[in-house]
Short mmCIF file of C-alpha atoms in Angstrom, two decimals:
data_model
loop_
_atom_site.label_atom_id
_atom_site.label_comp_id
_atom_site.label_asym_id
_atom_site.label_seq_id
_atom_site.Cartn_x
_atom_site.Cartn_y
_atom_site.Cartn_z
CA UNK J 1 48.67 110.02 76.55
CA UNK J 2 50.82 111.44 79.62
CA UNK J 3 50.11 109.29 82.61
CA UNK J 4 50.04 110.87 85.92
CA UNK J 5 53.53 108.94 86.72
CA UNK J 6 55.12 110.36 83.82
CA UNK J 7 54.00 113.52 85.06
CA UNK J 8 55.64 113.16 87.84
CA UNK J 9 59.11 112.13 86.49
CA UNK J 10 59.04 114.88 84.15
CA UNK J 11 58.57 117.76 87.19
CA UNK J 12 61.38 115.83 89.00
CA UNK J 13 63.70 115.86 86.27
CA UNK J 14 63.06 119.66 85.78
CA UNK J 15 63.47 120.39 89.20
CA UNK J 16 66.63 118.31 89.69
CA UNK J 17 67.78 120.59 86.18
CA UNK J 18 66.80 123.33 88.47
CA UNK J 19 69.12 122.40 91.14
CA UNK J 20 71.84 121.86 88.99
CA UNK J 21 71.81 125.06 87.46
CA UNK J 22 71.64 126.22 90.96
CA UNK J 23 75.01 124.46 92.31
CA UNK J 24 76.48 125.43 88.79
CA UNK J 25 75.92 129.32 89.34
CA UNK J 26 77.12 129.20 92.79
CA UNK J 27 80.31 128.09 91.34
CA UNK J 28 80.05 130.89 88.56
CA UNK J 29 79.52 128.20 86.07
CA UNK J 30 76.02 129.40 83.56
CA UNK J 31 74.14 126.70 81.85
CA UNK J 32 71.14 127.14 79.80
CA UNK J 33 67.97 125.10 79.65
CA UNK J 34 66.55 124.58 76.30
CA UNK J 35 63.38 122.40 74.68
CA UNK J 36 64.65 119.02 75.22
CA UNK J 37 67.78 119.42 78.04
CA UNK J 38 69.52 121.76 80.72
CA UNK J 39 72.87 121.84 79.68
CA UNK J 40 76.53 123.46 80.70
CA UNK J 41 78.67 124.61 78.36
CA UNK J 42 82.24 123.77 80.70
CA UNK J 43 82.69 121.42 83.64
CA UNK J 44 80.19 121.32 86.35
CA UNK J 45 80.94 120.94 89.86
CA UNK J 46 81.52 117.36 91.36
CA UNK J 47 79.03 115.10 91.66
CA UNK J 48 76.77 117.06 89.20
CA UNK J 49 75.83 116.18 85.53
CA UNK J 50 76.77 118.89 82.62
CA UNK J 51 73.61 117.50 80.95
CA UNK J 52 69.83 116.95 82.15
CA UNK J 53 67.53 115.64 79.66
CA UNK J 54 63.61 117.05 80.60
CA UNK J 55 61.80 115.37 77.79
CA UNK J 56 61.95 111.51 76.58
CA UNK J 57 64.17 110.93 73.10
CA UNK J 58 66.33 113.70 73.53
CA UNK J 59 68.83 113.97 70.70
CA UNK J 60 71.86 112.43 72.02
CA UNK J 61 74.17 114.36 69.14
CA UNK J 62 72.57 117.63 69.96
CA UNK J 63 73.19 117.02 73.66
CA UNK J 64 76.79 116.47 73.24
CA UNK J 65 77.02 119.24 71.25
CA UNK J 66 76.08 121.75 74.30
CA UNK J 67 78.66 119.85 76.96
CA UNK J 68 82.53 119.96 77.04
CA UNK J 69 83.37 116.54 76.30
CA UNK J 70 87.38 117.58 75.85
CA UNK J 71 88.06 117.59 79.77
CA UNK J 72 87.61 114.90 81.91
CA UNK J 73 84.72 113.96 83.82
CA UNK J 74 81.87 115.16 81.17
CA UNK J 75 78.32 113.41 82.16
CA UNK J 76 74.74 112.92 81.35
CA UNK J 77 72.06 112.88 83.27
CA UNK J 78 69.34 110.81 80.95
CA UNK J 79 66.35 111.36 83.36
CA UNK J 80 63.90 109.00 81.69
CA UNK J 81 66.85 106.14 81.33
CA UNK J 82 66.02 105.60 77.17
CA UNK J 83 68.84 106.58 75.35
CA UNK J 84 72.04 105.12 73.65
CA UNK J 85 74.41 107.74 74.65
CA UNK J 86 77.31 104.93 73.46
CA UNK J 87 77.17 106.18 70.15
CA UNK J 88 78.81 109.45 71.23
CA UNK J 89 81.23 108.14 73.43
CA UNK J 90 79.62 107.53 76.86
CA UNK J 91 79.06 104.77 79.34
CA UNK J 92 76.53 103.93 81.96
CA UNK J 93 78.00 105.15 85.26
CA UNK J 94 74.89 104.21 87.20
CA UNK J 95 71.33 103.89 87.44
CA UNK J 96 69.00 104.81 90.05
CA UNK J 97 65.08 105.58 90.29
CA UNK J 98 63.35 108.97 90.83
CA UNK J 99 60.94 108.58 93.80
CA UNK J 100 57.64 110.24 95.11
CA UNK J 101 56.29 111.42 98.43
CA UNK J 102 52.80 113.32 97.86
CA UNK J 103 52.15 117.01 99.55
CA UNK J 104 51.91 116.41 103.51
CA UNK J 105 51.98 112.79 103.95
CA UNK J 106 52.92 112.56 108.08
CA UNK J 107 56.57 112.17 109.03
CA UNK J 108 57.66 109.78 111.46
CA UNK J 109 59.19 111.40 114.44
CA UNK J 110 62.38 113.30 115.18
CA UNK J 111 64.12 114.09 117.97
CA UNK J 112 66.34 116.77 116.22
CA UNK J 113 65.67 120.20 115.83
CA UNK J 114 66.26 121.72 112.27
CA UNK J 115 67.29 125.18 111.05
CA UNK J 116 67.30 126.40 107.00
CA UNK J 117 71.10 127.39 106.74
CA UNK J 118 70.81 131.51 106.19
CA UNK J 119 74.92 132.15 107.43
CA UNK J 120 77.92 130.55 105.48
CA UNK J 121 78.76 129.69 109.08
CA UNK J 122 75.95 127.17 109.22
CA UNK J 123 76.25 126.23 105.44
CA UNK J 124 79.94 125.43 106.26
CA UNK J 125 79.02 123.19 109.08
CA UNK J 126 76.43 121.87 107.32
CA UNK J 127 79.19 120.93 104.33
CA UNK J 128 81.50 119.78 106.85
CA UNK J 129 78.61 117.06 108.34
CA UNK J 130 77.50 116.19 104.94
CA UNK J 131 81.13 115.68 103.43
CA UNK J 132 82.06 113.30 106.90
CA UNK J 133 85.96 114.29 106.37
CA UNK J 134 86.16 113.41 102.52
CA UNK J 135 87.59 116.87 101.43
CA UNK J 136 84.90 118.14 99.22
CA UNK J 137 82.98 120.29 101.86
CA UNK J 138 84.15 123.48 99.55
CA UNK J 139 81.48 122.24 97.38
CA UNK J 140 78.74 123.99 98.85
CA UNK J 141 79.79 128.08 98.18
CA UNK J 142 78.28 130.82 100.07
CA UNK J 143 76.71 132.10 96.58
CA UNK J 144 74.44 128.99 97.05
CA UNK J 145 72.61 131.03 100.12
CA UNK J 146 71.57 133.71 97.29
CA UNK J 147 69.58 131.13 95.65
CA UNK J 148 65.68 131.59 96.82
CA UNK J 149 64.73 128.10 95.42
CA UNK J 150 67.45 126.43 97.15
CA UNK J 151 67.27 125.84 100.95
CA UNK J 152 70.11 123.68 102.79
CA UNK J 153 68.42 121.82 106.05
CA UNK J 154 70.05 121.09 109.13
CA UNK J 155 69.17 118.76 111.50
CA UNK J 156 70.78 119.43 114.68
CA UNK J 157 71.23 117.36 118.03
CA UNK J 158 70.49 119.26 121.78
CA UNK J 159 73.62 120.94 121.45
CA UNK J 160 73.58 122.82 117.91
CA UNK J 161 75.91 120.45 116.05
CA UNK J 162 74.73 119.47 112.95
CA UNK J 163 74.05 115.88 112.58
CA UNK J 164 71.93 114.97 109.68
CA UNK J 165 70.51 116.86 107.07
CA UNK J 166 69.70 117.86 102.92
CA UNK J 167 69.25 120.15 99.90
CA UNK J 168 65.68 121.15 99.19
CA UNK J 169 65.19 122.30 95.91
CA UNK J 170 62.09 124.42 95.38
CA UNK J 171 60.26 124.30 91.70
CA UNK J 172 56.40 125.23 90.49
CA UNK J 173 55.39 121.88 91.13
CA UNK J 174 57.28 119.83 93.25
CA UNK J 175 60.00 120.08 95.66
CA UNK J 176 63.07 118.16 95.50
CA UNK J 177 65.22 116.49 98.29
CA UNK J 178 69.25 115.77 97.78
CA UNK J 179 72.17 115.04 99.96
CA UNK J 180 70.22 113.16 102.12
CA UNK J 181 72.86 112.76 104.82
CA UNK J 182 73.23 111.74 108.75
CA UNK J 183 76.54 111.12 110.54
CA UNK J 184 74.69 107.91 112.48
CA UNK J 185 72.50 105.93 111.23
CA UNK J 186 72.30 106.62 107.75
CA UNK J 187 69.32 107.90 105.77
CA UNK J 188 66.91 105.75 107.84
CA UNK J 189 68.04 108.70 110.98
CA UNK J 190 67.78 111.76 108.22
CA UNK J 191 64.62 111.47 106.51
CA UNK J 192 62.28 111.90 110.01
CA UNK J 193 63.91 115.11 110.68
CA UNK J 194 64.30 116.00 106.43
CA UNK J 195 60.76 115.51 105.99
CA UNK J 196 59.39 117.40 108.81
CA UNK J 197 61.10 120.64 107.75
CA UNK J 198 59.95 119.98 103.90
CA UNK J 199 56.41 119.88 105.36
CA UNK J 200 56.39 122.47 107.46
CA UNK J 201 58.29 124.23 104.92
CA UNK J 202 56.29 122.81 101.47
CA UNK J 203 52.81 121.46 102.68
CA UNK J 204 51.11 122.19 99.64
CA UNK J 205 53.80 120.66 97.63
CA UNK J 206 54.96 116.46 96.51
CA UNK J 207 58.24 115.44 97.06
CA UNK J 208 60.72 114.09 94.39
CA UNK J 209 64.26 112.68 94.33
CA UNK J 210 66.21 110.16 93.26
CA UNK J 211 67.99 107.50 94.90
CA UNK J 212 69.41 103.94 94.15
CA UNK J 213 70.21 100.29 96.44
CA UNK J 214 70.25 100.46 100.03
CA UNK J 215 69.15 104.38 99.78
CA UNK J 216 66.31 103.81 97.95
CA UNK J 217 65.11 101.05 100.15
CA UNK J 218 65.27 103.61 103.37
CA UNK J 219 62.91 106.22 101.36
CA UNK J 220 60.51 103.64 100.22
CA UNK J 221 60.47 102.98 104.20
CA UNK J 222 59.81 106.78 104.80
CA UNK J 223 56.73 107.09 102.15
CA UNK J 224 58.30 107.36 98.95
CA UNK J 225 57.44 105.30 95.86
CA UNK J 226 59.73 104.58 93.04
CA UNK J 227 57.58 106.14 89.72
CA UNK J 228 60.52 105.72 87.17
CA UNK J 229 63.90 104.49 86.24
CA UNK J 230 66.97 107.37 85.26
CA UNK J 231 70.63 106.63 84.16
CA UNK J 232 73.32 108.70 84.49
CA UNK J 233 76.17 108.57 81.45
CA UNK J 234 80.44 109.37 81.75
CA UNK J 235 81.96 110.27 78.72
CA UNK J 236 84.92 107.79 77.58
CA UNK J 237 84.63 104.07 77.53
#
């Protein structure tokens, strides 16, 4: 039997699939999603797997079938943390927990304002806060604004500078929250203002993520509750 919880970690990896593909198009990269994974067939942008796996026991060989594993950086994103991807020549890069906020659940205060980016202007000053002068701001492409599931939030101080902020993906089910970011004060500052626009903008819909140490501790402080483990794979040991 499906438990509720497993429920719930299957919509989240599907949506975070969903965002992937997303980030992947806007980069003119097309992956495919088929019974048991989401996959790309060449190198995804940074920071994001070529492989999601949306079911439990996914076939590790026929995963790293669909994925370029002949340039570097190939990776795995095993969403339900329960397979040996060893045997084809990966290693654990991480491991994190996917995490749960149900439909309108109140949001602490913020004292930021918050715009949807609908300009490259405001996606590329968005990218610029999020990246905090690491030099991979280009990450986020104009293309990604074409995307109707995709909305990029901006939390902004008095003055219109953006400050905080994060990806919200859209899905059937579920909505899904990444890049949590603030330039002070860490997540603990960019969740109040996050989670105000996601229910103002999703009321009728739960929240889902994933996040790992010191991150996950500041959404379990904002409402969240871990509901299951994930583990994300590099190819070479």
């Amino acid at each position: 039997m499906t438990t509720p919880q497993q429920l719930l970690v299957r919509a989240a990896a599907r949506n975070n699939a969903e965002w992937c593909a997303a980030m992947s198009r806007s980069h003119g990269l097309a992956g495919e999603f088929g019974a048991q994974t989401w996959a790309a067939p060449s190198r995804t942008p940074l920071y994001h797997p070529d492989a999601v796996t949306l079911v439990p026991d996914a076939d590790p060989a026929a995963l790293a079938a669909r994925i370029d594993t002949t340039a570097p950086g190939a990776s795995v994103k095993d969403s339900f943390a329960d397979l040996d991807l060893t045997e084809v020549g990966f290693r654990v890069l991480f491991e994190a927990q996917w995490i749960h906020r149900p439909a309108s659940a109140p949001a602490p205060a913020s004292d930021l304002d918050w715009v949807v980016a609908g300009s490259p202007d405001t996606l590329r000053a968005w990218a610029l806060a999020w990246d905090d002068g690491d030099g991979n701001a280009d990450l986020f492409r104009p293309e990604l604004l074409d995307d109707p599931a995709t909305f990029v939030l901006a939390g902004q101080s008095t003055g219109g500078r953006v400050v905080a902020g994060a990806v919200a993906s859209r899905s059937d089910h579920v909505v899904g929250i990444s890049n949590v970011f603030a330039l002070d004060g860490g997540p603990d500052a960019a969740w109040p203002v996050v989670l105000d626009a996601v229910n103002r903008l999703f009321p009728t819909l739960p929240v889902v993520g994933y996040e790992q140490g010191d991150a996950l501790a500041a959404a379990v402080r904002h409402g969240f509750e871990p509901v299951g483990p994930l583990r994300v794979w590099l190819y070479g040991l």
